[in-house]
Amino acid sequence: MRSSIPLCVIWLGFSAVVVQVVLLRELLCLFSGNELVTGIVFGNWLLLTAAGSFLARFSSSVSKPLFWQSILLTILSLIAPLELCGLRYCRLFMDTGLVLGFDRVFLVSLLVLLPYCLVSGFLLTFFSTTFKTSSEKLHPVGQLYLMDTIGGALGGVIFGLFFTAYLSPFQSLFVLASLSCLASAMLSITGLKSKQRLLSLGLSAAVLTASVALACTGKVEQTTLSWFMKAQQLVEYRHTPYGTLSVFKEGKQFNFFENGIPTASTNDLISAESAVHFAMAQHPAPRNVLLVSGGLTGAYLELTKYPSVQNIDYVELDPAVIETTEKYVGKDPRVHAIVRDARQFISSKHSAYDVVVMSLPDPVNTQLNRYYTQEFFALVKNALSDGGVFGFQVSGAANYLNPGDRLFLASIRRALSASFSHIIFIPGSRIEVVASSAPLSLQIPELLAWRGIKAKYVNSSYVSSLLTPDRLSAIDKAVMQPAGSNTDFSPVGVYAHLTRWTEQFGGGLLAPSSLVLLIVTCMLALILCQPQRTVSFALSTTAFAGMGLQLVLLIAFQAYFGILYQQVGVLIASFLFGGAIGTYTANRPGARAAPGFFSVDLLMLVTAVCCAGIFSWTGFSPVATQFGLVLFPLLNAWTGFLVGAQFPLAARLLPCLPSAMTSTAGRLIALDLMGASAGAFLLSTFFIPAVGVIHVCFFLAFIKAISSLMTYLRMRRPEPDVMAVAPALGIRDMSFFVLASIFIFEGALIIDPGTSTGIYAVSFLPGYHAVLLILVGLGIVSAMDLTAVNEAYSKRFGAIKQSAERLFQLTGIRLSQWIYFAVFSVVLFFPIFKCYFQVPYLFCHVCPRKCPFGFLRPYIIPAALIMNLSKRTWCFHYCPVGTLQSCRSRNIHKAARIALRAVAVLILGVTVFSYFKINSDVQSAFKFNNDWYIALFRNNYDTSVWVLIIAGAILLISLFLPRIFCHGICPVGTFSALIQAGEKKTEGRLQSENE
Amino acid sequence: MGGCGMALGAYTIEDLWRGGHYGLRMGFRNDGPRELGPFSIEAAWYETGVVPSSVVHCKLCPHECLLDENDRGFCRTRVVKKGKLYSIAYGNPCLVHIDPIEKKPMAHFLPGTPILSLATAGCNMRCLNCQNWEISQAKPEATESVYLPPEKLVSISVERGFPSIAYTYSEPIIFYEYMRDTARLAKSRNVRNVLVTAGYILEKPCEELCQWIDGANVDIKAFNEATYKKLCETTLKPVLKGLEVMRKAGVWIEITRLIVPEFSDDMDDIRAMCRWIADNLGKDTPLHFSRFYPTYKLPFTPLTSAETLIRAREVAKGEGLNYVYIGNLPESQGQDTVCPKCRKPVIRREGFQVLENRLQNGQCPCGNAIAGVWS
């Protein structure tokens, strides 16, 4: 048993990495594989695993941990293939070929990944309950992490070497499942007793048989793939190290899908001709031609139409694509297929080609963006002979260019103009870009006719309708607008493309940025509620920076050397192995925790600065060819080493009682993963595309500088007593941050023009209103405090009551408050963010266009007042504002309270006065323009900056002054408080009279 | 309990069901621009006070949006301000191009002539395969537009000798007032008007419009309600009704059917459509089958195969339609106008260009009259 649990942890790490890669690939097939989608999916994965490990803190009280661990291990092996099935099954619900927006990508990936990630994260922390170290001096949490990291590193390497080459996705998962069953069986044989052992072994045996059988038949793969296209026939499916390649047939036409995205079709004359002829027409006698990708459209057959062409080099990364091309499109003796990364290939050539034709997808991610950067264009220029021509296509618009399109085209033009003096853009839904150092002509049909090339599409009949003066001037205007050049280290092209993608769905970047806000808030909350905030902060920022540096190094490596998939694998493996070595080193018995922790932090800062220095040193790129192949894996391993080393040190620094092992492990793993998740999402999708690689390095260095400083200051302080650590900011602060972030998130949704109408419409859904009313009714019932009802309630729903109490202990907020906050917050906060009047909430009955609050006000306010009659139930149990404010309630100075109360009474007076005044005004003659409140009417449904500032100020002040809104502003609260005070006085008098 | 009862009583069951006063009906709630811009004009087809709970009832297209103060219609170009409905893109097109008329596509309407084509932002459809989503799914105030009132537009086409004006690209019905005034003026100065539309319009506005419209190319996206709903968020029935109205008013009609694989490539569906066209619009109605290219929200759907398009043409011919064309497929001879009697090409085309026109006074040299607007 002693050795079987570490083995199981290693196995868990191993299988998690493999499943992650398999499911990530599949998810990218389902959605369009751009940088944002990758970021969301990867971020979700880490976030969910973090949640799983955090939740495992409740597992410490489980009675038979070993039994449940072996069962969970078997279940986990079942979940992965089921999720893959589910992913493919999603296609049946989706309309074929439909691209999904941000919200769907987020939700679908969240739901699909949820079971596996939660269980695997949970299980990892759960193992800490039974985990025993070989020596007393080794920290168990660190050792657990070490085993997991070793497993992950092995998984990465073995997947890259073995799984991708020989197994299809389902086979990989079934192989994993069978091995998981064996691991579970090992666990139950070594550690369990008769009955439990039998049960657990039986389950594993059943799953094992099923998965071996399914892996052998291969039917699952075929069936699930056929869900991909309903009416078309799947002819071929190949699984290559670079992804999947499938061929569908419709009539005589073959459609080729790479990673689920249709890249080409046979019989697509328009694509084939426009890829080739716009560029080829410009050269008087092209002899050597380079075709970068695009063989599947049949582009090289178009090239062979030119009699002067002697040699066509056709570069493709994936040998499977070349084989497919030769099978379905045809061969030509002049074509020489070369399997190599195009960028690397081009950099090895000098003055070798007359024409370079490139046919690649848009720069949706940094990998593809390498073919659209200033550096790449310089390489192409170098590979071209004098007067050579370079042609490629990007997505455009049939008639009207959006701001996103314009930014993209302008950044491409900037990048091109550094190397080429003549550039033309041919408008259309695919925009043809032709660049050369020699003059170019727009008389393309005439040039082709003069050369005797017969084209069916690129001729005057079609093309002249594209080359009209009005269309040409529109595209000229677009490309000449100011924009940053698209470079390797500052991928503006990716950013522009993401802008374009979000434009299709409306709402702009609001939804992604709110998600970032949510992740960061959760992370801050988790850090703040820890006993050792500095350690937690440093740990999660190290994970963040580690993820960031890894991304940055990958981008830089690809930029310097071209993409070599195996070497990228080496790079990632070196990070993981570096991590394992780091953890091992730092978890040795002799290592001193505090200085070690600080020096790791400092070294991370130094590494980030060094990376920035290397990338901004222009002289590096020639040096890179000699050193880089060693330097980059070393740098990556070093980063991994630092990330890995900090974890066990943090585990030692945290006060850890043997009884609280699980919660410490869960908390630390969650912090680590949350940091990495934020890094994956924030950096890859926003920071790197928007500000560039070098600035990101400096940003990471800045964050590490803060954490190093904090760590240093902490080290100087005397060691805190392990037992007496009580957080200054408690669990309630976490709740406050979560609630405040929900508040801000809702505000952003209401203000943003892309989502405001949507949320407005949703706030009037009949079902929503019904829920509101039911909750109001329930609130009134509970406020009446009927003993009979209460008894019946506790009898029937005792379990709920218990868990509600648990929640209250945990978060400082009652279950009812959470529910009412979730449901009522939109309604109650609406007028803060958008209102027709300068003063929200006050003039609802004369409002020309009511918001949900204005509409529900006549019901909610009386109901709240009724509830408040007994012990101010509404204020203390249900009101969302009260919930937000009560998170931080502490004692308040008496003088302040009296002052606040005076203001509040004043506000109450104004409210009551205006309510009755307006009521009587409305009942008298209608004279809207002369009314007394017209000065406060904005005649425009919009956001008031002043209201927002005041709301923000109240939110900030409530961090220090408790219940500032409730005591100082809220008329409902004040009214109820006055009544309550009156009641108390009467009661007191009655009591004294009685006595 | 009392409060609960009070609240429920005030909130009638019907209101609950319908989403109360401001439920989820068509249109964008509270989404009007800050102020009405200079390009706003009171809308032509709307009613007030019909539905008691709403201010304005738009009667232009079958969505029949019920709108309140500051609401924006489903088409994004109609806004309620001070109880009146305004069209906010009058004289403010975001696209003005000169295209060959074959690009619309119109095959039997002044072949080989240039046509002044314009559009404003906005659309009353939500097609997943929209080619012009940049403008059709945008608000007029968010696009870069030019000032071009009807008088100026018509005088440009008269001065520069464009025989016709096309209302196209997005959906012309949504800038109805602008189109109506331009078309009326153009008609009086002998410039023809061509409507390129999805035909999603109510009967009465359509009848009014037909007074000035000479030719129309109407898209039939599919011939069943399910696909219409899925692909465009609209319905088929009003389109067919509108076509009948146009036919009755004597407008020259051509039909376009885009074939989207997996959505609208069912041959039975195409056959039903062709039968309907032959019965209700006449066998001489030109029909254009168009090839789908991956766009907008359908980037992962492969392009239509040539075989499907050719098969569709055979189906249409089998139903007795005389003039069936194939668009976006350069390798096919699908764009020639063939005389149904002598089976020889009367007008030979390549792309958007007319190579040869053997038509004399609207007749094939064999003497058979070819239906269309030829001069």
Coordinates of C-alpha atoms in Angstrom, one line a residue, chain A residues 590-744:
Chain A
G590 CA 17.5 19.9 4.3
A591 CA 16.0 22.8 2.3
R592 CA 15.3 25.9 4.2
A593 CA 11.8 27.1 3.5
A594 CA 11.6 30.9 3.9
P595 CA 14.9 32.0 2.2
G596 CA 14.3 29.4 -0.5
F597 CA 10.8 30.7 -1.2
F598 CA 12.1 34.2 -1.5
S599 CA 15.0 33.4 -3.8
V600 CA 12.6 31.4 -6.1
D601 CA 10.4 34.5 -6.3
L602 CA 13.4 36.7 -7.0
L603 CA 14.8 34.3 -9.6
M604 CA 11.4 34.3 -11.4
L605 CA 11.6 38.1 -11.7
V606 CA 15.2 37.8 -13.0
T607 CA 14.1 35.2 -15.6
A608 CA 11.3 37.4 -16.8
V609 CA 13.6 40.3 -17.2
C610 CA 16.2 38.1 -19.0
C611 CA 13.6 36.9 -21.5
A612 CA 12.6 40.5 -22.2
G613 CA 16.3 41.3 -22.7
I614 CA 16.9 38.4 -25.1
F615 CA 13.9 39.2 -27.2
S616 CA 14.5 42.9 -27.5
W617 CA 18.2 42.3 -28.4
T618 CA 18.0 42.4 -32.2
G619 CA 21.4 40.8 -32.6
F620 CA 20.0 37.6 -31.0
S621 CA 18.4 36.1 -34.0
P622 CA 21.7 35.0 -35.8
V623 CA 23.0 33.8 -32.5
A624 CA 19.8 31.9 -31.9
T625 CA 20.5 29.4 -34.6
Q626 CA 23.5 28.0 -32.8
F627 CA 22.5 28.4 -29.2
G628 CA 18.8 28.5 -29.3
L629 CA 18.1 24.8 -29.8
V630 CA 19.8 24.3 -26.4
L631 CA 19.0 27.6 -24.8
F632 CA 15.2 27.5 -25.2
P633 CA 14.6 24.1 -23.7
L634 CA 17.0 25.1 -20.9
L635 CA 15.1 28.3 -20.2
N636 CA 11.8 26.5 -20.3
A637 CA 13.1 23.8 -17.9
W638 CA 14.5 26.5 -15.7
T639 CA 11.0 28.2 -15.5
G640 CA 9.5 24.9 -14.8
F641 CA 12.1 24.3 -12.1
L642 CA 11.2 27.5 -10.4
V643 CA 7.4 26.9 -10.6
G644 CA 7.9 23.4 -9.3
A645 CA 10.3 24.4 -6.5
Q646 CA 8.0 27.0 -5.0
F647 CA 5.2 24.6 -4.3
P648 CA 6.7 22.4 -1.6
L649 CA 8.3 25.5 0.0
A650 CA 5.0 27.1 0.2
A651 CA 3.6 23.9 1.7
R652 CA 6.2 24.1 4.5
L653 CA 5.6 27.8 5.1
L654 CA 1.9 27.3 5.7
P655 CA 0.9 26.3 9.1
C656 CA -0.1 22.7 8.5
L657 CA -1.6 20.5 11.1
P658 CA -1.8 16.8 10.3
S659 CA -5.5 17.0 10.6
A660 CA -5.7 19.9 8.1
M661 CA -3.5 18.2 5.5
T662 CA -6.2 17.8 2.9
S663 CA -7.5 21.4 3.1
T664 CA -3.9 22.7 2.9
A665 CA -3.2 20.5 -0.1
G666 CA -6.4 21.5 -1.8
R667 CA -5.9 25.1 -1.2
L668 CA -2.4 25.2 -2.5
I669 CA -3.2 23.1 -5.6
A670 CA -6.2 25.4 -6.3
L671 CA -4.0 28.5 -5.9
D672 CA -1.4 27.0 -8.2
L673 CA -3.9 26.0 -10.9
M674 CA -5.9 29.3 -10.6
G675 CA -2.8 31.3 -11.3
A676 CA -2.0 29.1 -14.3
S677 CA -5.6 29.4 -15.5
A678 CA -5.5 33.2 -15.3
G679 CA -2.2 33.1 -17.1
A680 CA -3.5 30.9 -19.9
F681 CA -6.6 32.9 -20.4
L682 CA -5.5 36.4 -19.9
L683 CA -2.0 36.3 -21.4
S684 CA -2.6 34.2 -24.5
T685 CA -5.9 35.9 -25.5
F686 CA -5.4 39.6 -24.5
F687 CA -2.0 40.6 -23.4
I688 CA 0.3 39.0 -25.9
P689 CA -1.9 39.9 -29.0
A690 CA -2.5 43.4 -27.7
V691 CA 0.8 44.6 -26.3
G692 CA 3.3 42.1 -27.5
V693 CA 5.7 39.6 -26.1
I694 CA 8.3 41.9 -24.6
H695 CA 5.9 44.0 -22.7
V696 CA 4.3 40.9 -21.4
C697 CA 7.7 39.8 -20.0
F698 CA 8.0 43.2 -18.3
F699 CA 4.5 42.9 -16.9
L700 CA 5.3 39.4 -15.5
A701 CA 8.5 40.8 -14.0
F702 CA 6.5 43.7 -12.4
I703 CA 4.1 41.3 -10.8
K704 CA 6.9 39.1 -9.5
A705 CA 8.7 42.2 -8.2
I706 CA 5.7 43.0 -6.1
S707 CA 5.4 39.5 -4.7
S708 CA 9.2 39.3 -4.1
L709 CA 9.0 42.5 -2.1
M710 CA 6.1 41.2 -0.1
T711 CA 7.9 37.9 0.5
Y712 CA 11.1 39.7 1.6
L713 CA 9.1 41.8 4.1
R714 CA 7.4 38.8 5.4
M715 CA 10.8 37.0 5.8
R716 CA 12.1 39.8 7.9
R717 CA 9.2 39.5 10.3
P718 CA 9.5 36.9 13.1
E719 CA 7.9 33.5 12.3
P720 CA 4.3 33.5 13.2
D721 CA 3.0 31.0 15.6
V722 CA 1.6 28.1 13.7
M723 CA -1.4 27.8 16.0
A724 CA -2.3 31.4 16.4
V725 CA -2.7 32.4 12.8
A726 CA -6.0 34.0 12.3
P727 CA -6.6 35.9 9.1
A728 CA -7.2 39.6 9.5
L729 CA -9.4 39.5 6.5
G730 CA -11.6 36.5 6.9
I731 CA -13.8 34.3 4.8
R732 CA -16.3 37.2 4.7
D733 CA -14.0 39.2 2.6
M734 CA -14.0 36.5 0.0
S735 CA -17.7 36.7 -0.1
F736 CA -17.6 40.4 -0.4
F737 CA -15.2 40.2 -3.3
V738 CA -17.3 37.6 -5.0
L739 CA -20.5 39.6 -4.5
A740 CA -18.8 42.9 -5.6
S741 CA -17.5 41.2 -8.7
I742 CA -21.0 40.0 -9.5
F743 CA -22.3 43.6 -9.0
I744 CA -19.6 44.9 -11.4

